[in-house]
PDB file of C-alpha atoms in Angstrom:
ATOM      1  CA  UNK A   1      14.310 -78.032  -0.453  1.00  0.00           C
ATOM      2  CA  UNK A   2      16.650 -76.129   1.755  1.00  0.00           C
ATOM      3  CA  UNK A   3      16.942 -75.821   5.646  1.00  0.00           C
ATOM      4  CA  UNK A   4      16.302 -72.385   7.117  1.00  0.00           C
ATOM      5  CA  UNK A   5      18.307 -70.832   9.989  1.00  0.00           C
ATOM      6  CA  UNK A   6      16.350 -72.637  12.522  1.00  0.00           C
ATOM      7  CA  UNK A   7      17.021 -76.103  10.710  1.00  0.00           C
ATOM      8  CA  UNK A   8      13.430 -76.466   9.487  1.00  0.00           C
ATOM      9  CA  UNK A   9      12.424 -77.423   5.958  1.00  0.00           C
ATOM     10  CA  UNK A  10      11.144 -74.052   4.196  1.00  0.00           C
ATOM     11  CA  UNK A  11       9.137 -75.898   1.392  1.00  0.00           C
ATOM     12  CA  UNK A  12       5.699 -76.317   2.834  1.00  0.00           C
ATOM     13  CA  UNK A  13       2.500 -77.791   1.270  1.00  0.00           C
ATOM     14  CA  UNK A  14       0.278 -74.675   0.437  1.00  0.00           C
ATOM     15  CA  UNK A  15      -3.166 -76.243   1.235  1.00  0.00           C
ATOM     16  CA  UNK A  16      -1.548 -77.633   4.619  1.00  0.00           C
ATOM     17  CA  UNK A  17      -0.342 -74.062   5.415  1.00  0.00           C
ATOM     18  CA  UNK A  18      -3.458 -72.514   4.643  1.00  0.00           C
ATOM     19  CA  UNK A  19      -5.298 -74.708   7.108  1.00  0.00           C
ATOM     20  CA  UNK A  20      -2.877 -74.530   9.947  1.00  0.00           C
ATOM     21  CA  UNK A  21      -1.731 -70.993  10.002  1.00  0.00           C
ATOM     22  CA  UNK A  22      -2.904 -69.679  13.282  1.00  0.00           C
ATOM     23  CA  UNK A  23      -2.432 -66.640  15.311  1.00  0.00           C
ATOM     24  CA  UNK A  24       0.601 -67.370  17.601  1.00  0.00           C
ATOM     25  CA  UNK A  25       1.432 -65.093  20.509  1.00  0.00           C
ATOM     26  CA  UNK A  26       4.098 -67.150  22.195  1.00  0.00           C
ATOM     27  CA  UNK A  27       7.724 -67.128  20.899  1.00  0.00           C
ATOM     28  CA  UNK A  28      11.033 -68.528  21.862  1.00  0.00           C
ATOM     29  CA  UNK A  29      13.672 -65.717  22.704  1.00  0.00           C
ATOM     30  CA  UNK A  30      15.543 -66.524  19.494  1.00  0.00           C
ATOM     31  CA  UNK A  31      16.276 -63.560  17.472  1.00  0.00           C
ATOM     32  CA  UNK A  32      15.380 -63.560  13.762  1.00  0.00           C
ATOM     33  CA  UNK A  33      18.128 -62.888  11.539  1.00  0.00           C
ATOM     34  CA  UNK A  34      17.807 -59.822   9.101  1.00  0.00           C
ATOM     35  CA  UNK A  35      17.948 -62.076   6.020  1.00  0.00           C
ATOM     36  CA  UNK A  36      15.191 -64.287   7.185  1.00  0.00           C
ATOM     37  CA  UNK A  37      13.121 -61.200   7.644  1.00  0.00           C
ATOM     38  CA  UNK A  38      14.108 -59.641   4.416  1.00  0.00           C
ATOM     39  CA  UNK A  39      12.891 -63.007   2.692  1.00  0.00           C
ATOM     40  CA  UNK A  40       9.674 -62.649   4.479  1.00  0.00           C
ATOM     41  CA  UNK A  41       9.085 -59.254   3.327  1.00  0.00           C
ATOM     42  CA  UNK A  42      10.223 -59.973  -0.205  1.00  0.00           C
ATOM     43  CA  UNK A  43       7.748 -62.682  -0.539  1.00  0.00           C
ATOM     44  CA  UNK A  44       4.562 -60.940   1.103  1.00  0.00           C
ATOM     45  CA  UNK A  45       5.212 -57.948  -1.234  1.00  0.00           C
ATOM     46  CA  UNK A  46       3.692 -60.168  -4.158  1.00  0.00           C
ATOM     47  CA  UNK A  47       0.310 -59.817  -2.330  1.00  0.00           C
ATOM     48  CA  UNK A  48      -2.730 -58.579  -4.696  1.00  0.00           C
ATOM     49  CA  UNK A  49      -3.635 -54.923  -4.257  1.00  0.00           C
ATOM     50  CA  UNK A  50      -5.948 -52.497  -6.044  1.00  0.00           C
ATOM     51  CA  UNK A  51      -4.589 -51.406  -9.222  1.00  0.00           C
ATOM     52  CA  UNK A  52      -1.404 -53.150  -8.124  1.00  0.00           C
ATOM     53  CA  UNK A  53      -0.685 -49.812  -6.131  1.00  0.00           C
ATOM     54  CA  UNK A  54       0.936 -51.775  -3.220  1.00  0.00           C
ATOM     55  CA  UNK A  55      -0.097 -48.814  -0.816  1.00  0.00           C
ATOM     56  CA  UNK A  56       1.502 -50.257   2.239  1.00  0.00           C
ATOM     57  CA  UNK A  57       4.541 -49.009   4.202  1.00  0.00           C
ATOM     58  CA  UNK A  58       6.322 -51.391   6.939  1.00  0.00           C
ATOM     59  CA  UNK A  59       8.174 -50.016  10.027  1.00  0.00           C
ATOM     60  CA  UNK A  60      10.521 -52.494  11.586  1.00  0.00           C
ATOM     61  CA  UNK A  61      10.489 -51.762  15.117  1.00  0.00           C
ATOM     62  CA  UNK A  62      13.834 -52.091  16.871  1.00  0.00           C
ATOM     63  CA  UNK A  63      14.614 -49.183  19.224  1.00  0.00           C
ATOM     64  CA  UNK A  64      13.697 -50.744  22.822  1.00  0.00           C
ATOM     65  CA  UNK A  65      12.127 -47.054  23.722  1.00  0.00           C
ATOM     66  CA  UNK A  66      10.130 -47.102  20.646  1.00  0.00           C
ATOM     67  CA  UNK A  67       8.949 -50.723  21.379  1.00  0.00           C
ATOM     68  CA  UNK A  68       7.937 -49.950  24.826  1.00  0.00           C
ATOM     69  CA  UNK A  69       6.108 -46.750  23.755  1.00  0.00           C
ATOM     70  CA  UNK A  70       4.184 -48.970  21.029  1.00  0.00           C
ATOM     71  CA  UNK A  71       3.358 -51.342  23.867  1.00  0.00           C
ATOM     72  CA  UNK A  72       2.082 -48.725  26.135  1.00  0.00           C
ATOM     73  CA  UNK A  73      -0.020 -47.179  23.349  1.00  0.00           C
ATOM     74  CA  UNK A  74      -1.381 -50.810  22.765  1.00  0.00           C
ATOM     75  CA  UNK A  75      -2.433 -51.725  26.177  1.00  0.00           C
ATOM     76  CA  UNK A  76      -5.341 -49.195  26.691  1.00  0.00           C
ATOM     77  CA  UNK A  77      -7.327 -50.473  23.816  1.00  0.00           C
ATOM     78  CA  UNK A  78      -6.630 -54.102  24.661  1.00  0.00           C
ATOM     79  CA  UNK A  79      -8.211 -53.444  28.085  1.00  0.00           C
ATOM     80  CA  UNK A  80     -11.049 -51.862  26.578  1.00  0.00           C
ATOM     81  CA  UNK A  81     -11.380 -54.636  24.223  1.00  0.00           C
ATOM     82  CA  UNK A  82     -11.474 -57.292  27.048  1.00  0.00           C
ATOM     83  CA  UNK A  83     -14.088 -55.156  29.049  1.00  0.00           C
ATOM     84  CA  UNK A  84     -16.333 -54.907  26.197  1.00  0.00           C
ATOM     85  CA  UNK A  85     -16.032 -58.812  25.459  1.00  0.00           C
ATOM     86  CA  UNK A  86     -16.681 -59.519  29.188  1.00  0.00           C
ATOM     87  CA  UNK A  87     -20.062 -57.971  28.576  1.00  0.00           C
ATOM     88  CA  UNK A  88     -20.870 -60.440  25.638  1.00  0.00           C
ATOM     89  CA  UNK A  89     -20.331 -57.821  22.927  1.00  0.00           C
ATOM     90  CA  UNK A  90     -18.272 -57.943  19.864  1.00  0.00           C
ATOM     91  CA  UNK A  91     -15.835 -55.103  20.412  1.00  0.00           C
ATOM     92  CA  UNK A  92     -16.527 -52.116  18.442  1.00  0.00           C
ATOM     93  CA  UNK A  93     -18.745 -53.857  16.115  1.00  0.00           C
ATOM     94  CA  UNK A  94     -20.414 -51.439  13.729  1.00  0.00           C
ATOM     95  CA  UNK A  95     -23.723 -52.881  14.669  1.00  0.00           C
ATOM     96  CA  UNK A  96     -23.934 -53.094  18.336  1.00  0.00           C
ATOM     97  CA  UNK A  97     -25.501 -51.931  21.581  1.00  0.00           C
ATOM     98  CA  UNK A  98     -23.413 -48.854  22.008  1.00  0.00           C
ATOM     99  CA  UNK A  99     -24.857 -47.927  25.479  1.00  0.00           C
ATOM    100  CA  UNK A 100     -23.974 -51.174  26.857  1.00  0.00           C
ATOM    101  CA  UNK A 101     -20.525 -50.981  25.114  1.00  0.00           C
ATOM    102  CA  UNK A 102     -19.958 -47.499  26.801  1.00  0.00           C
ATOM    103  CA  UNK A 103     -20.970 -49.032  30.197  1.00  0.00           C
ATOM    104  CA  UNK A 104     -18.651 -52.009  29.868  1.00  0.00           C
ATOM    105  CA  UNK A 105     -15.706 -49.728  29.594  1.00  0.00           C
ATOM    106  CA  UNK A 106     -16.045 -48.833  33.079  1.00  0.00           C
ATOM    107  CA  UNK A 107     -14.530 -52.145  33.832  1.00  0.00           C
ATOM    108  CA  UNK A 108     -11.391 -51.474  31.646  1.00  0.00           C
ATOM    109  CA  UNK A 109      -9.370 -50.000  34.575  1.00  0.00           C
ATOM    110  CA  UNK A 110      -9.979 -52.983  37.057  1.00  0.00           C
ATOM    111  CA  UNK A 111      -8.611 -55.107  34.153  1.00  0.00           C
ATOM    112  CA  UNK A 112      -5.608 -53.067  33.603  1.00  0.00           C
ATOM    113  CA  UNK A 113      -4.971 -53.273  37.359  1.00  0.00           C
ATOM    114  CA  UNK A 114      -5.365 -56.794  37.467  1.00  0.00           C
ATOM    115  CA  UNK A 115      -2.853 -57.422  34.495  1.00  0.00           C
ATOM    116  CA  UNK A 116      -0.333 -55.148  36.108  1.00  0.00           C
ATOM    117  CA  UNK A 117      -0.238 -57.311  39.199  1.00  0.00           C
ATOM    118  CA  UNK A 118       0.456 -60.508  37.311  1.00  0.00           C
ATOM    119  CA  UNK A 119       2.969 -61.752  35.072  1.00  0.00           C
ATOM    120  CA  UNK A 120       1.351 -60.417  31.928  1.00  0.00           C
ATOM    121  CA  UNK A 121       0.692 -61.997  28.512  1.00  0.00           C
ATOM    122  CA  UNK A 122       1.295 -61.124  25.009  1.00  0.00           C
ATOM    123  CA  UNK A 123       0.109 -57.445  25.025  1.00  0.00           C
ATOM    124  CA  UNK A 124       2.035 -56.625  28.288  1.00  0.00           C
ATOM    125  CA  UNK A 125       5.125 -58.047  26.655  1.00  0.00           C
ATOM    126  CA  UNK A 126       4.509 -56.672  23.150  1.00  0.00           C
ATOM    127  CA  UNK A 127       7.921 -55.006  23.363  1.00  0.00           C
ATOM    128  CA  UNK A 128       9.683 -58.357  23.708  1.00  0.00           C
ATOM    129  CA  UNK A 129       8.672 -60.155  20.707  1.00  0.00           C
ATOM    130  CA  UNK A 130      11.421 -61.066  18.270  1.00  0.00           C
ATOM    131  CA  UNK A 131      10.009 -59.182  15.386  1.00  0.00           C
ATOM    132  CA  UNK A 132       7.765 -56.062  15.715  1.00  0.00           C
ATOM    133  CA  UNK A 133       6.417 -54.596  12.497  1.00  0.00           C
ATOM    134  CA  UNK A 134       3.821 -51.823  12.069  1.00  0.00           C
ATOM    135  CA  UNK A 135       1.982 -51.801   8.646  1.00  0.00           C
ATOM    136  CA  UNK A 136       0.914 -48.464   7.416  1.00  0.00           C
ATOM    137  CA  UNK A 137      -1.645 -47.936   4.610  1.00  0.00           C
ATOM    138  CA  UNK A 138      -1.012 -45.011   2.345  1.00  0.00           C
ATOM    139  CA  UNK A 139      -4.482 -43.506   1.944  1.00  0.00           C
ATOM    140  CA  UNK A 140      -3.846 -41.894  -1.263  1.00  0.00           C
ATOM    141  CA  UNK A 141      -3.412 -45.339  -2.848  1.00  0.00           C
ATOM    142  CA  UNK A 142      -6.536 -47.256  -1.698  1.00  0.00           C
ATOM    143  CA  UNK A 143      -9.423 -47.384  -4.170  1.00  0.00           C
ATOM    144  CA  UNK A 144     -12.270 -47.294  -1.298  1.00  0.00           C
ATOM    145  CA  UNK A 145     -15.165 -48.008  -3.453  1.00  0.00           C
ATOM    146  CA  UNK A 146     -17.440 -47.549  -0.503  1.00  0.00           C
ATOM    147  CA  UNK A 147     -16.129 -44.381   0.560  1.00  0.00           C
ATOM    148  CA  UNK A 148     -19.031 -42.045   1.781  1.00  0.00           C
ATOM    149  CA  UNK A 149     -21.398 -44.781   2.421  1.00  0.00           C
ATOM    150  CA  UNK A 150     -23.629 -44.390   5.315  1.00  0.00           C
ATOM    151  CA  UNK A 151     -22.359 -47.870   6.716  1.00  0.00           C
ATOM    152  CA  UNK A 152     -19.250 -48.810   8.151  1.00  0.00           C
ATOM    153  CA  UNK A 153     -16.639 -48.729   5.065  1.00  0.00           C
ATOM    154  CA  UNK A 154     -13.856 -51.443   4.652  1.00  0.00           C
ATOM    155  CA  UNK A 155     -13.221 -51.944   1.053  1.00  0.00           C
ATOM    156  CA  UNK A 156      -9.804 -50.129   1.052  1.00  0.00           C
ATOM    157  CA  UNK A 157      -8.611 -52.695   3.502  1.00  0.00           C
ATOM    158  CA  UNK A 158      -8.607 -55.017   0.688  1.00  0.00           C
ATOM    159  CA  UNK A 159      -5.525 -53.637  -0.832  1.00  0.00           C
ATOM    160  CA  UNK A 160      -3.647 -53.786   2.630  1.00  0.00           C
ATOM    161  CA  UNK A 161      -4.663 -56.919   4.606  1.00  0.00           C
ATOM    162  CA  UNK A 162      -3.640 -59.408   1.843  1.00  0.00           C
ATOM    163  CA  UNK A 163      -0.129 -58.197   2.263  1.00  0.00           C
ATOM    164  CA  UNK A 164      -0.519 -58.774   6.028  1.00  0.00           C
ATOM    165  CA  UNK A 165      -1.685 -62.291   5.364  1.00  0.00           C
ATOM    166  CA  UNK A 166       1.132 -62.784   3.108  1.00  0.00           C
ATOM    167  CA  UNK A 167       3.666 -61.769   5.953  1.00  0.00           C
ATOM    168  CA  UNK A 168       2.176 -64.608   8.025  1.00  0.00           C
ATOM    169  CA  UNK A 169       2.293 -67.340   5.327  1.00  0.00           C
ATOM    170  CA  UNK A 170       5.804 -66.190   4.340  1.00  0.00           C
ATOM    171  CA  UNK A 171       6.958 -66.357   7.888  1.00  0.00           C
ATOM    172  CA  UNK A 172       5.589 -70.043   8.020  1.00  0.00           C
ATOM    173  CA  UNK A 173       8.083 -71.016   5.190  1.00  0.00           C
ATOM    174  CA  UNK A 174      10.830 -69.574   7.334  1.00  0.00           C
ATOM    175  CA  UNK A 175       9.893 -71.650  10.324  1.00  0.00           C
ATOM    176  CA  UNK A 176       8.454 -68.640  12.210  1.00  0.00           C
ATOM    177  CA  UNK A 177       4.916 -67.893  13.308  1.00  0.00           C
ATOM    178  CA  UNK A 178       3.115 -64.860  14.288  1.00  0.00           C
ATOM    179  CA  UNK A 179      -0.168 -62.810  14.719  1.00  0.00           C
ATOM    180  CA  UNK A 180      -1.820 -59.461  13.193  1.00  0.00           C
ATOM    181  CA  UNK A 181      -3.299 -57.261  15.587  1.00  0.00           C
ATOM    182  CA  UNK A 182      -5.230 -53.925  14.951  1.00  0.00           C
ATOM    183  CA  UNK A 183      -5.419 -52.956  18.657  1.00  0.00           C
ATOM    184  CA  UNK A 184      -2.827 -50.089  18.230  1.00  0.00           C
ATOM    185  CA  UNK A 185      -5.342 -48.432  15.783  1.00  0.00           C
ATOM    186  CA  UNK A 186      -7.369 -47.215  18.847  1.00  0.00           C
ATOM    187  CA  UNK A 187      -4.222 -44.809  19.706  1.00  0.00           C
ATOM    188  CA  UNK A 188      -3.574 -43.933  15.902  1.00  0.00           C
ATOM    189  CA  UNK A 189      -2.575 -40.521  16.311  1.00  0.00           C
ATOM    190  CA  UNK A 190      -0.129 -41.256  19.257  1.00  0.00           C
ATOM    191  CA  UNK A 191       1.467 -44.354  17.226  1.00  0.00           C
ATOM    192  CA  UNK A 192       1.880 -42.167  14.069  1.00  0.00           C
ATOM    193  CA  UNK A 193       3.623 -39.443  16.273  1.00  0.00           C
ATOM    194  CA  UNK A 194       5.806 -42.243  17.758  1.00  0.00           C
ATOM    195  CA  UNK A 195       6.878 -43.607  14.352  1.00  0.00           C
ATOM    196  CA  UNK A 196       7.061 -40.045  12.778  1.00  0.00           C
ATOM    197  CA  UNK A 197       4.522 -41.266  10.185  1.00  0.00           C
ATOM    198  CA  UNK A 198       2.981 -38.496   7.695  1.00  0.00           C
ATOM    199  CA  UNK A 199      -0.740 -37.368   7.671  1.00  0.00           C
ATOM    200  CA  UNK A 200      -1.311 -39.353   4.573  1.00  0.00           C
ATOM    201  CA  UNK A 201      -0.876 -42.765   6.107  1.00  0.00           C
ATOM    202  CA  UNK A 202      -2.998 -44.772   8.449  1.00  0.00           C
ATOM    203  CA  UNK A 203      -2.084 -47.607  10.888  1.00  0.00           C
ATOM    204  CA  UNK A 204      -3.423 -50.978   9.383  1.00  0.00           C
ATOM    205  CA  UNK A 205      -1.869 -53.311  11.767  1.00  0.00           C
ATOM    206  CA  UNK A 206       0.839 -54.452  14.074  1.00  0.00           C
ATOM    207  CA  UNK A 207       2.580 -57.793  13.295  1.00  0.00           C
ATOM    208  CA  UNK A 208       4.523 -59.817  15.710  1.00  0.00           C
ATOM    209  CA  UNK A 209       6.796 -62.652  14.432  1.00  0.00           C
ATOM    210  CA  UNK A 210       9.140 -65.173  16.047  1.00  0.00           C
ATOM    211  CA  UNK A 211       9.916 -68.737  16.386  1.00  0.00           C
ATOM    212  CA  UNK A 212       6.794 -70.301  18.016  1.00  0.00           C
ATOM    213  CA  UNK A 213       6.788 -72.036  21.261  1.00  0.00           C
ATOM    214  CA  UNK A 214       4.364 -74.459  19.842  1.00  0.00           C
ATOM    215  CA  UNK A 215       2.977 -74.539  16.114  1.00  0.00           C
ATOM    216  CA  UNK A 216      -0.674 -75.239  15.734  1.00  0.00           C
ATOM    217  CA  UNK A 217      -1.388 -78.180  13.620  1.00  0.00           C
ATOM    218  CA  UNK A 218      -5.198 -78.243  13.946  1.00  0.00           C
ATOM    219  CA  UNK A 219      -7.589 -75.279  13.775  1.00  0.00           C
ATOM    220  CA  UNK A 220     -11.245 -75.083  14.644  1.00  0.00           C
ATOM    221  CA  UNK A 221     -13.376 -73.090  11.865  1.00  0.00           C
ATOM    222  CA  UNK A 222     -16.965 -73.248  10.691  1.00  0.00           C
ATOM    223  CA  UNK A 223     -18.052 -75.572   8.007  1.00  0.00           C
ATOM    224  CA  UNK A 224     -18.478 -74.458   4.468  1.00  0.00           C
ATOM    225  CA  UNK A 225     -22.201 -75.086   4.716  1.00  0.00           C
ATOM    226  CA  UNK A 226     -22.583 -72.439   7.828  1.00  0.00           C
ATOM    227  CA  UNK A 227     -21.612 -69.616   5.456  1.00  0.00           C
ATOM    228  CA  UNK A 228     -22.137 -70.423   1.811  1.00  0.00           C
ATOM    229  CA  UNK A 229     -25.434 -70.376  -0.041  1.00  0.00           C
ATOM    230  CA  UNK A 230     -26.514 -70.530  -3.627  1.00  0.00           C
ATOM    231  CA  UNK A 231     -28.001 -67.583  -5.665  1.00  0.00           C
ATOM    232  CA  UNK A 232     -29.374 -65.671  -2.579  1.00  0.00           C
ATOM    233  CA  UNK A 233     -28.238 -64.853   0.795  1.00  0.00           C
ATOM    234  CA  UNK A 234     -31.307 -67.085   2.043  1.00  0.00           C
ATOM    235  CA  UNK A 235     -30.748 -69.521  -0.642  1.00  0.00           C
ATOM    236  CA  UNK A 236     -30.200 -73.174  -0.364  1.00  0.00           C
ATOM    237  CA  UNK A 237     -26.984 -74.172   1.478  1.00  0.00           C
ATOM    238  CA  UNK A 238     -24.058 -75.041  -0.557  1.00  0.00           C
ATOM    239  CA  UNK A 239     -23.066 -78.517   0.433  1.00  0.00           C
ATOM    240  CA  UNK A 240     -21.194 -80.061  -2.413  1.00  0.00           C
ATOM    241  CA  UNK A 241     -19.086 -82.899  -1.013  1.00  0.00           C
ATOM    242  CA  UNK A 242     -15.298 -82.586  -0.727  1.00  0.00           C
TER     243      UNK A 242
END
């Protein structure tokens, strides 16, 4: 066992970590030393990926002007998200009532105005988080086996998002916490221009990390029997005792 820069023990129980790593958006102002971030990235790189191609790139955003620019590109999608959710829809779900979704977007301007008049939350202060990472995916390295399907495609993400999850797990071992958000994708072209990213990469996620104000210890999740069946989608519920 060893203590990290924040004085916390970095050797954590794997099962407990998997069951308690939540999305954390409130951070203490403590800066995260470069060597800590380097260890997080060094551990995260062992994530699995298709063909072990490791088709991810990470931009550590430090320049205050670039951070503000990323925040400003993030916010419109966030307000659209809130507007759609207010109408009882899952924002941008591949199967949804698109007419209702379009109508819901009319409320986004009011939500933005209300946010501007208040103290703001995580989104409005995205530029203030201790560590701000943009994860990019190199499209040349993704085996998108569902490419060209008539439905929404997502298989390529299997070679990128395990790395993002590893970032969050590795951060826990360093006494940190964080959140992955995909909202910046709504303004992908502008985000790529801001970061000088080439055409062959796509924005996969923005990851915020820092020392948490509060580290959750209990998460609410659906039980196994609510999503697991035997042999068929409509088969009997898998309900083996733990």
